[in-house]
Short mmCIF file of C-alpha atoms and ligand atoms in Angstrom, two decimals:
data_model
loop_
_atom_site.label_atom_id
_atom_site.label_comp_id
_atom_site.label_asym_id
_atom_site.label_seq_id
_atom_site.Cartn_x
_atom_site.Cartn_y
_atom_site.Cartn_z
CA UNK A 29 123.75 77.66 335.17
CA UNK A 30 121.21 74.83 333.85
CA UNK A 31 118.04 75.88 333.91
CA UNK A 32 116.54 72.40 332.31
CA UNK A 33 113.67 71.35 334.36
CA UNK A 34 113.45 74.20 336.61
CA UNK A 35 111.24 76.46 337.77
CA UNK A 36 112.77 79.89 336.05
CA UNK A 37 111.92 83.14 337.71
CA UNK A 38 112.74 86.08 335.26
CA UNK A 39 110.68 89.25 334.43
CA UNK A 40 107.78 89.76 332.55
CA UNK A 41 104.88 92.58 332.30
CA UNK A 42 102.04 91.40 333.57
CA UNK A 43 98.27 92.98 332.53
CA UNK A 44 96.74 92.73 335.61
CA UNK A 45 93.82 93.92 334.62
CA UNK A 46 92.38 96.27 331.28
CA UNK A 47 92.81 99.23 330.77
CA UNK A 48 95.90 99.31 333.35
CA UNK A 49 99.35 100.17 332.47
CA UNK A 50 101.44 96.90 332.42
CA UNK A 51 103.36 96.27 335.57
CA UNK A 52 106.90 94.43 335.57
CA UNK A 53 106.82 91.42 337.74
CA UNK A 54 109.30 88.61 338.84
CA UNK A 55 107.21 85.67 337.57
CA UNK A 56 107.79 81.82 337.77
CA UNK A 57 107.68 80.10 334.42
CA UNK A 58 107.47 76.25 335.27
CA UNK A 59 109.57 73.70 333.37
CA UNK A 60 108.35 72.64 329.43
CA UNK A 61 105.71 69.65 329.77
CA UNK A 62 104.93 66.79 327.47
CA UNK A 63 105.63 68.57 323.84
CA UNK A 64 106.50 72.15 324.91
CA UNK A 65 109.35 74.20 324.75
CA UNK A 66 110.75 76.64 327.01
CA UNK A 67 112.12 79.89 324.91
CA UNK A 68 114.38 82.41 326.30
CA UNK A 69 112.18 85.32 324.46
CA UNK A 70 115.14 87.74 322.99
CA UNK A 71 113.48 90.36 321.11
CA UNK A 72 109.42 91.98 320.63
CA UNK A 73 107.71 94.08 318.64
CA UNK A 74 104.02 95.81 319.94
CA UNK A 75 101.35 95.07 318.12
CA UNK A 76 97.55 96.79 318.13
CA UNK A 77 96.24 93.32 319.03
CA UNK A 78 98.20 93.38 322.22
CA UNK A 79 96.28 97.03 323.20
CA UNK A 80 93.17 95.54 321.74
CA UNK A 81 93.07 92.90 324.29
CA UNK A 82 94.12 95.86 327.02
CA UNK A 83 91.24 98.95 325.81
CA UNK A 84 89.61 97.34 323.69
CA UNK A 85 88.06 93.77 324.24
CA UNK A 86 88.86 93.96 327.48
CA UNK A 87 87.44 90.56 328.38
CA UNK A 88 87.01 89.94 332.14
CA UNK A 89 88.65 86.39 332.04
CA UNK A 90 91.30 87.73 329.73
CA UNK A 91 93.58 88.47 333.00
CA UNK A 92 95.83 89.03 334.44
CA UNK A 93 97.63 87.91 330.86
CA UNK A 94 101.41 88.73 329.86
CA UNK A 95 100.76 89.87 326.24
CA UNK A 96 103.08 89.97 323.59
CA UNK A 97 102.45 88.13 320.21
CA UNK A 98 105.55 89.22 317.89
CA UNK A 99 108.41 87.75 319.48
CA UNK A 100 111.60 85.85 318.35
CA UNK A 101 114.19 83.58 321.05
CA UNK A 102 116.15 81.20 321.59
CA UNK A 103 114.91 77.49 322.89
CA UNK A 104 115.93 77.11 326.84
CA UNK A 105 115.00 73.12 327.09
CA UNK A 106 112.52 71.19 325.73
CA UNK A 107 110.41 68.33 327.25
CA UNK A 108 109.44 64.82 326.70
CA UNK A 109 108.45 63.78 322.72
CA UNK A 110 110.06 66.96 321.98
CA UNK A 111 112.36 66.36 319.03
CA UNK A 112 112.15 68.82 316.78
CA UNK A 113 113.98 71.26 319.02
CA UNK A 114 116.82 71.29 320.79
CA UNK A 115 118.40 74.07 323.30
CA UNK A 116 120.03 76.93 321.33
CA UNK A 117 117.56 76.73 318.12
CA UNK A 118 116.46 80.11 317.31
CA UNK A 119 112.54 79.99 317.06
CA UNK A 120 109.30 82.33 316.49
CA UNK A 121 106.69 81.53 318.47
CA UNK A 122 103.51 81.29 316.95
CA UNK A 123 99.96 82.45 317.54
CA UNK A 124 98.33 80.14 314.94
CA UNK A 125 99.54 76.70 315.03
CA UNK A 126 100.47 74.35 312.67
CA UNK A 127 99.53 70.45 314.01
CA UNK A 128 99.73 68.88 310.89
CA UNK A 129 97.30 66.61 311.57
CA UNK A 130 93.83 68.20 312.31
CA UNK A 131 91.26 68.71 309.28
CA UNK A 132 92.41 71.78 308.65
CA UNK A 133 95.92 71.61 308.65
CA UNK A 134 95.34 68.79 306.16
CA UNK A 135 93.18 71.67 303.81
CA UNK A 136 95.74 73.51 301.89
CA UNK A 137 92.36 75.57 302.17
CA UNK A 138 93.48 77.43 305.42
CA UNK A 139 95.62 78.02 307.80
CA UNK A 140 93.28 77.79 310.94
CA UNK A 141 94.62 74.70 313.40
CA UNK A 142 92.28 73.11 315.31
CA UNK A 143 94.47 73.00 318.57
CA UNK A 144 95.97 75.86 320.40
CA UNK A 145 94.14 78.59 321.69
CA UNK A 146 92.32 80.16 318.88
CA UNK A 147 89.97 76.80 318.71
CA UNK A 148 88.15 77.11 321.83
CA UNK A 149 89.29 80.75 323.65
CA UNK A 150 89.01 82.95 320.87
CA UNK A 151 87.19 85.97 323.07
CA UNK A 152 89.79 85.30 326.10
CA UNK A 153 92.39 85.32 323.75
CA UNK A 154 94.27 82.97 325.91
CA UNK A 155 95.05 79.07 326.60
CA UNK A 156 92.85 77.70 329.74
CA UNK A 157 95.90 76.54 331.13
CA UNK A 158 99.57 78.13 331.58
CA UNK A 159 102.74 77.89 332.92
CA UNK A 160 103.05 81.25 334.27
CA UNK A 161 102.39 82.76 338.20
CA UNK A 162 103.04 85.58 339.93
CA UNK A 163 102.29 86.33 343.51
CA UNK A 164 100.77 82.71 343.61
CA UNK A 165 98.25 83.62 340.95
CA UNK A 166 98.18 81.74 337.82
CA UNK A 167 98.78 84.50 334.84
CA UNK A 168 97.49 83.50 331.43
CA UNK A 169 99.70 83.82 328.15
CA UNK A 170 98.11 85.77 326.10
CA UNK A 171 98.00 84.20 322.40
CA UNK A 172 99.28 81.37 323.59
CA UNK A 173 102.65 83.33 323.24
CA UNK A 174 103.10 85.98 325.96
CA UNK A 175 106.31 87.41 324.67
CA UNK A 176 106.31 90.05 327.03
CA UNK A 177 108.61 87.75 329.48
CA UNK A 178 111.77 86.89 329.24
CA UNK A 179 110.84 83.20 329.05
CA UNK A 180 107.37 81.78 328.06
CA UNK A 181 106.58 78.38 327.41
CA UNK A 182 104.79 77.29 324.10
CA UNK A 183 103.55 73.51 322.58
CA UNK A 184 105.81 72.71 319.74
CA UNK A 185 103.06 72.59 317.49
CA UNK A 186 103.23 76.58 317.60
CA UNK A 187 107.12 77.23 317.74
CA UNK A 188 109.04 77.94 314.33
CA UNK A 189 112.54 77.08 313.81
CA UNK A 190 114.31 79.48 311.97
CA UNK A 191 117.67 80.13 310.28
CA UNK A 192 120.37 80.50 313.20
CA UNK A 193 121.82 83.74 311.25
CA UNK A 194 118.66 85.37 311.00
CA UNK A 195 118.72 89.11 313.29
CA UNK A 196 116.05 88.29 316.14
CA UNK A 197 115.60 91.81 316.73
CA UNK A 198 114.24 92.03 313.26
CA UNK A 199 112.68 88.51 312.22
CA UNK A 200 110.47 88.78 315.31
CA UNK A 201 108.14 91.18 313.11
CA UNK A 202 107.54 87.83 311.09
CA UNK A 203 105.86 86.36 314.74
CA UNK A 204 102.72 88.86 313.73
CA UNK A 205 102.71 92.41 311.78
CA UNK A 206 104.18 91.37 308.53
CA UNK A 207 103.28 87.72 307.95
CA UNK A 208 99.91 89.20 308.35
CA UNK A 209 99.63 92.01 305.91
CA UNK A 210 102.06 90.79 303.65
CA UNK A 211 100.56 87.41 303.62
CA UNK A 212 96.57 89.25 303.29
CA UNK A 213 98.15 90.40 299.74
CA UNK A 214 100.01 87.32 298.68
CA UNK A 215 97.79 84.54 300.24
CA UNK A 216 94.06 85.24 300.96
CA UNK A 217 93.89 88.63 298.18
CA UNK A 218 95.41 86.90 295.62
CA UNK A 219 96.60 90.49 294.18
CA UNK A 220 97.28 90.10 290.88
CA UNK A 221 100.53 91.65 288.18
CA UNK A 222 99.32 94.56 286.78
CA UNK A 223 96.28 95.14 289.45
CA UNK A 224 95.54 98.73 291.34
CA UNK A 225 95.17 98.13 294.88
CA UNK A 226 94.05 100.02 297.76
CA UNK A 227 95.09 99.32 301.56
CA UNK A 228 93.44 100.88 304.37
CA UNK A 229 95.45 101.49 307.64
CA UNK A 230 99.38 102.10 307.27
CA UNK A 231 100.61 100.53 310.90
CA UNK A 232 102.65 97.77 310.53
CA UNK A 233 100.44 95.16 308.84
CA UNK A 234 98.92 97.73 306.51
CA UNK A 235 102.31 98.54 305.13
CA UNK A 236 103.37 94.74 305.06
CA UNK A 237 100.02 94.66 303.02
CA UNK A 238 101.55 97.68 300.56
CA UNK A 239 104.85 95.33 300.01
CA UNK A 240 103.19 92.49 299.83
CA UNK A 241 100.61 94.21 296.65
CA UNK A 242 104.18 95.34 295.34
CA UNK A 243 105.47 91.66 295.42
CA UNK A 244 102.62 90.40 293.56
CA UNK A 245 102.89 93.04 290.72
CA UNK A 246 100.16 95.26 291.51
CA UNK A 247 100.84 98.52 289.14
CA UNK A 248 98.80 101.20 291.59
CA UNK A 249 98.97 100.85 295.50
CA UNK A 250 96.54 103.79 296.83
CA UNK A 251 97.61 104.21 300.85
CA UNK A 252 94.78 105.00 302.85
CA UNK A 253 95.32 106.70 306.52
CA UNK A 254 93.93 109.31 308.67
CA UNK A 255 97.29 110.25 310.06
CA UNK A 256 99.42 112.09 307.46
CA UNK A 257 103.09 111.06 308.74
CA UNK A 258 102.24 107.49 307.25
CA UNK A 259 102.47 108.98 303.48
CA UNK A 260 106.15 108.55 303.26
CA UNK A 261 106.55 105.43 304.71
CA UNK A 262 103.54 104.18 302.51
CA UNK A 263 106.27 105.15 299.21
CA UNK A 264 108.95 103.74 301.05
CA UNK A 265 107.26 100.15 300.65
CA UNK A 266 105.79 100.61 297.29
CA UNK A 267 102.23 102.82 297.57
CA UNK A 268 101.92 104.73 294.29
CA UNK A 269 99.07 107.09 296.08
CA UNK A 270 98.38 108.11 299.44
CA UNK A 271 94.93 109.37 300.34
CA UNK A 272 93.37 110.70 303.76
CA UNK A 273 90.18 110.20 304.13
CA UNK A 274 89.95 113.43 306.15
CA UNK A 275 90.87 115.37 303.37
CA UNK A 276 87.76 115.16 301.86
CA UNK A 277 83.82 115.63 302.49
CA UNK A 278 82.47 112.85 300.81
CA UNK A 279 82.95 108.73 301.08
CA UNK A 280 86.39 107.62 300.80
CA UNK A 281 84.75 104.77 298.47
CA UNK A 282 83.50 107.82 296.37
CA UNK A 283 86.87 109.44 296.15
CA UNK A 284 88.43 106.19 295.22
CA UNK A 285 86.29 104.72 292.86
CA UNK A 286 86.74 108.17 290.96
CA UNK A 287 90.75 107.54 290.97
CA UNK A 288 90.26 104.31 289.26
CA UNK A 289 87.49 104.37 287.02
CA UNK A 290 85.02 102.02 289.30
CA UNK A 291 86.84 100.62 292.43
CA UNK A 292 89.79 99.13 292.89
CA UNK A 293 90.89 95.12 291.98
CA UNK A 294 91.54 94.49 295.73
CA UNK A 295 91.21 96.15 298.88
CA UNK A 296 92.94 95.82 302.38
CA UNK A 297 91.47 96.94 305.42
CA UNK A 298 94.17 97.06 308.63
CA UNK A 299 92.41 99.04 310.91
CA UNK A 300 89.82 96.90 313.14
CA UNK A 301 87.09 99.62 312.38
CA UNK A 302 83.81 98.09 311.31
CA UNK A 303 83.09 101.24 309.19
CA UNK A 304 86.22 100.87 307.47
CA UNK A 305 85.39 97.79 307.11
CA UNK A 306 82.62 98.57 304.78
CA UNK A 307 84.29 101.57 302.75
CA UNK A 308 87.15 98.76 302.00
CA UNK A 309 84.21 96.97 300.47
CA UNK A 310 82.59 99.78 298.78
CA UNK A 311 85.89 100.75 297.16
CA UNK A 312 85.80 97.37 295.42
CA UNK A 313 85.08 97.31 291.56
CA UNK A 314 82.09 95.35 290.83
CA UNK A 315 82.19 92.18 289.22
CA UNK A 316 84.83 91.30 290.36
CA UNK A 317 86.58 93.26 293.45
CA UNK A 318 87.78 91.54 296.54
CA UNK A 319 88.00 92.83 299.62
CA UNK A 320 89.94 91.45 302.50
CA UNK A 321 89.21 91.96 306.55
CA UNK A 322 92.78 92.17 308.23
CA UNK A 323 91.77 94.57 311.13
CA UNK A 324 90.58 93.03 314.41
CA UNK A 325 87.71 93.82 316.13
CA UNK A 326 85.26 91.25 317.78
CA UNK A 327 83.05 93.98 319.56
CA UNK A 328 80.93 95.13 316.60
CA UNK A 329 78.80 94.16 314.10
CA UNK A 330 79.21 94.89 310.42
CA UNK A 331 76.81 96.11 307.83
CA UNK A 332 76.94 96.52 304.20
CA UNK A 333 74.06 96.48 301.28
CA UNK A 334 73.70 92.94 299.91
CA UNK A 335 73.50 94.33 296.26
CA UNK A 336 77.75 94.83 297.13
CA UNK A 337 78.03 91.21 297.01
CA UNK A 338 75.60 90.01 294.08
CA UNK A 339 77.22 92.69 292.09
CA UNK A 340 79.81 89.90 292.18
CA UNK A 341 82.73 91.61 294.85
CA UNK A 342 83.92 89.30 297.25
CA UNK A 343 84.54 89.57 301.03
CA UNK A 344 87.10 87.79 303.07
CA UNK A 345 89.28 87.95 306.09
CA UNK A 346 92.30 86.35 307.03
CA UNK A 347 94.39 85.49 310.20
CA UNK A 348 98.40 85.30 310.19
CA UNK A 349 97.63 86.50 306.65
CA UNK A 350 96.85 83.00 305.51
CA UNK A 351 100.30 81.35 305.97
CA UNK A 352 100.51 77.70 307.44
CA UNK A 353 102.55 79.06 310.62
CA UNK A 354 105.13 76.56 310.91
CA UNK A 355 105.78 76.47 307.13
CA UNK A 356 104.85 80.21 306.41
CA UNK A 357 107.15 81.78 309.08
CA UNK A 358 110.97 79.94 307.89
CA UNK A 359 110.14 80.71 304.73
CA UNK A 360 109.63 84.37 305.26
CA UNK A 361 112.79 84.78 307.31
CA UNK A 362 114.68 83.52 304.48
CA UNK A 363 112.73 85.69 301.98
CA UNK A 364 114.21 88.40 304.68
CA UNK A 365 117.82 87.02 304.81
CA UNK A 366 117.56 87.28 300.45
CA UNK A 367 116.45 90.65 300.53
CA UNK A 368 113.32 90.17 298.77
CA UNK A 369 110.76 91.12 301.95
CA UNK A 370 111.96 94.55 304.06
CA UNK A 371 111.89 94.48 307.39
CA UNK A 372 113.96 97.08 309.52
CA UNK A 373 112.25 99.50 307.68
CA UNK A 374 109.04 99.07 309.69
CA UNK A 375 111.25 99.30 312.92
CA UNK A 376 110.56 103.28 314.56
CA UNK A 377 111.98 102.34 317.85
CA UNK A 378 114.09 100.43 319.66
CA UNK A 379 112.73 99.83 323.83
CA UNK A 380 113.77 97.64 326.23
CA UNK A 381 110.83 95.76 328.12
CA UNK A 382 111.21 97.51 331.10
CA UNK A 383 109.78 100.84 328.56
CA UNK A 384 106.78 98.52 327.26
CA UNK A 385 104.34 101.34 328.81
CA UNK A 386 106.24 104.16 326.68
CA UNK A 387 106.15 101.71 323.47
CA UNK A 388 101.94 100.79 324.12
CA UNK A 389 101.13 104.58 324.18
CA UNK A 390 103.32 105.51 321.59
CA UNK A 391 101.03 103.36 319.43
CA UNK A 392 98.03 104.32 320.73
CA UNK A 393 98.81 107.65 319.65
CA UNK A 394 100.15 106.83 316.32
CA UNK A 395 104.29 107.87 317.17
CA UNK A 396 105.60 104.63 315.32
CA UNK A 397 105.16 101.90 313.10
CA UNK A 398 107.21 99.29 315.32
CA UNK A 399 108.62 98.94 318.56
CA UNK A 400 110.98 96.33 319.25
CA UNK A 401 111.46 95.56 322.68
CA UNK A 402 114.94 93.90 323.42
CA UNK A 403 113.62 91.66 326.44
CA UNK A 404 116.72 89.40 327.08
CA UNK A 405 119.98 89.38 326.46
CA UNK A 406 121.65 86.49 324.57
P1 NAD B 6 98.45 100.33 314.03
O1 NAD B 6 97.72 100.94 315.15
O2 NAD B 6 99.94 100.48 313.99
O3 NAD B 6 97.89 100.87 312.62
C1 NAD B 6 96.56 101.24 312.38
C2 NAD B 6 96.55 102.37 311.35
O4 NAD B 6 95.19 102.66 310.99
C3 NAD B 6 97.16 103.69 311.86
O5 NAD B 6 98.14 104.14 310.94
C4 NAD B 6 95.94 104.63 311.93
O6 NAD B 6 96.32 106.00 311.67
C5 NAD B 6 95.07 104.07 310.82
N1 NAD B 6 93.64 104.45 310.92
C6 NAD B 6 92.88 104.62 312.02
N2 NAD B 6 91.62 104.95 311.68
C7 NAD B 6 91.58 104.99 310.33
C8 NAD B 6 90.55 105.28 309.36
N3 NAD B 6 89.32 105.57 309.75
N4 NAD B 6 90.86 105.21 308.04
C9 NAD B 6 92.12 104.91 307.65
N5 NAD B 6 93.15 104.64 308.51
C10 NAD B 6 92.87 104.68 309.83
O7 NAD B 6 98.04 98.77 314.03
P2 NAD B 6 98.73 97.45 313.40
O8 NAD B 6 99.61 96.81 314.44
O9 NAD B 6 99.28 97.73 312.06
O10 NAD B 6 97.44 96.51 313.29
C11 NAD B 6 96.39 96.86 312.39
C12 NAD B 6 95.15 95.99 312.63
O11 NAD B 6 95.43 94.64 312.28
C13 NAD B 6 94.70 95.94 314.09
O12 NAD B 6 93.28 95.90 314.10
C14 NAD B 6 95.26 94.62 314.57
O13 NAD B 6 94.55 94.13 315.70
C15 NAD B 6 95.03 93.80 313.33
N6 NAD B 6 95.77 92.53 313.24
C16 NAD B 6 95.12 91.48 312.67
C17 NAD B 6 95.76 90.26 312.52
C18 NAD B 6 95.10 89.12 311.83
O14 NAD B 6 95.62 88.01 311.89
N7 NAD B 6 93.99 89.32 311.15
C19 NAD B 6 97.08 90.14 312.97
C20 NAD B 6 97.73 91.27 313.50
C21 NAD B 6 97.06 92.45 313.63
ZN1 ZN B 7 99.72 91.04 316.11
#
């Protein structure tokens, strides 16, 4: 049946409000405007910024929202100045954007495009406008994405075409997770061959953070997690140590900075915990440490002494760990297809999105790494 310039109404899980389990609705995803894409949304993976948004920031004009963020599909139709895309490309949609055009796409400098909804909506975490309803209300796409539905709508600015053979149910972990960790290594880190390392928080990004210290020839990785089932999987992508904090009675920054004779070369933190925020600092070596901000939080403040800093360690954060979406994501998938980046091996569980509920509390209570949600079938 063509779908092309049709109202499609498929199922989604709709947020209806925080702190709710999600509920699955028949929506109505309206036909792709002036440079958008419709994208039949094949396969997701859960990330912590999707239950952020749901117990955590929990911003009032944040819903209802499908969420969803990690996704991989296949294009439905496009519509008018669309012609990068045609029906049947398989694509990533993308959370960052890529216009090529604005001040900071022209800056190799960053990665943060003006358009889309991180440049004005940032605490709604949401576009103003969608093409999304349910029960006559309009529903906001959370990210700009909203893979949680089996179709979603996105601007083309923020959709990545990607090699046909590539396994959706796999490269979709490149929409979010491991782009970001990976990427906080490689990109915004700068790790360095021969460098000791330490990553806090061993979900998915923390562990694409290990492999991507690995891939830049760091020669000690020291894991960092409160839950003691990560340890294993911390080896499996190339952590030489593996350290809980709870293990001990004094400051993780303490217990670190006695492992390495000062602090390590670089430091990861992929929790979203303010205080962790500060040990990642702390575990820095002076002179010349650097200490990168992965985890999300914008509900707190953080603190640190001032001396941390003119003792010459640096602090930065990244988003999409630094890649240029459009250009970063391809390039990753193929770095997949040659078997130089893993990826099934962050996969726990396999859900359909019907079980989204099951897959959002299993993270809450640390049960996986990933969830991938098969949401349509192709
Ligand atoms: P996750 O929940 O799977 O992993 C978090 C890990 O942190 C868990 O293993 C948990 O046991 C561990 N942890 C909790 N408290 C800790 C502590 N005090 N010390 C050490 N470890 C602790 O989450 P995820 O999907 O891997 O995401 C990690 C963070 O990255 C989240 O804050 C998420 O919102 C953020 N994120 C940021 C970006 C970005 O662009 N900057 C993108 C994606 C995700
Ligand atoms: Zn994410």
């Amino acid at each position: 049946m063509d779908t092309a310039g049709k109202v499609i109404k498929c199922k989604a899980a709709v947020a209806w409000e925080p702190n709710k389990p999600l509920v699955i609705e028949d929506i109505e995803v309206a036909p792709p405007q002036a440079n958008e894409v419709r994208i039949k949304i094949v396969a997701t993976g859960v990330c912590h910024t999707d239950l952020y948004h749901l117990f955590e920031g929990m911003h009032k004009d944040g819903f209802p929202a499908v969420l969803g963020h990690e996704g991989a599909g296949i294009v439905e139709s496009v519509g008018p100045g669309v012609s990068e895309f045609q029906p049947g490309d398989r694509v990533i949609p993308l959370f960052i954007s890529q216009c090529r055009e604005c001040r900071f796409c022209k800056s190799p400098k960053t990665n943060q495009c003006e358009k889309g909804w991180a440049a004005d909506h940032y605490d709604v975490m949401a576009l103003a406008d969608s093409r999304f309803t349910c029960k006559g209300k309009k529903v906001l796409q959370f990210m700009g994405t909203s893979t949680f539905s089996e179709y979603t709508v996105m601007n083309q600015i923020a959709v990545a075409k990607i090699d046909p053979a590539a396994p959706l149910d796999k490269v979709c972990l490149l929409g979010c997770g491991v782009c970001t960790g990976f990427g906080a290594a490689v990109n915004t880190a700068k790790v360095e061959p021969g460098s000791t390392c330490a990553v806090f928080g061993l979900g998915a990004v923390g562990l694409a953070a290990v492999m991507g210290c690995k891939f830049a020839g760091a020669k000690r990785i020291i894991a960092v997690d409160t839950n003691p089932e990560k340890a294993e999987k911390a080896r499996v992508f190339g952590a030489t140590d593996f350290v809980n904090p709870k293990d001990y009675n004094r400051p993780i920054s303490k217990v670190l900075a006695e492992m390495t004779n000062g602090g390590v070369d670089y430091s990861l933190e992929c929790v979203g915990n303010v205080d962790v925020m500060r040990s990642a600092l702390e575990s820095c070596m002076k002179g010349w440490g650097v200490s990168v901000v992965v985890g999300w939080t914008d509900k707190h403040d953080f603190s640190a002494r001032p001396i941390q800093l003119i003792a010459g360690r640096t602090w930065k954060g990244t988003l999409f760990g630094g890649f240029k979406s459009k250009d970063g994501v391809p390039q990753m998938v193929k770095a997949y297809m040659e078997r130089k980046v893993k990826l099934d091996e962050f996969i726990t569980h396999n859900m359909t999105l019907a079980q989204v509920n099951e897959a959002v509390e299993l993270m809450k209570r640390g049960g996986c790494i990933r969830t991938v949600l098969s949401v349509s079938r192709h």
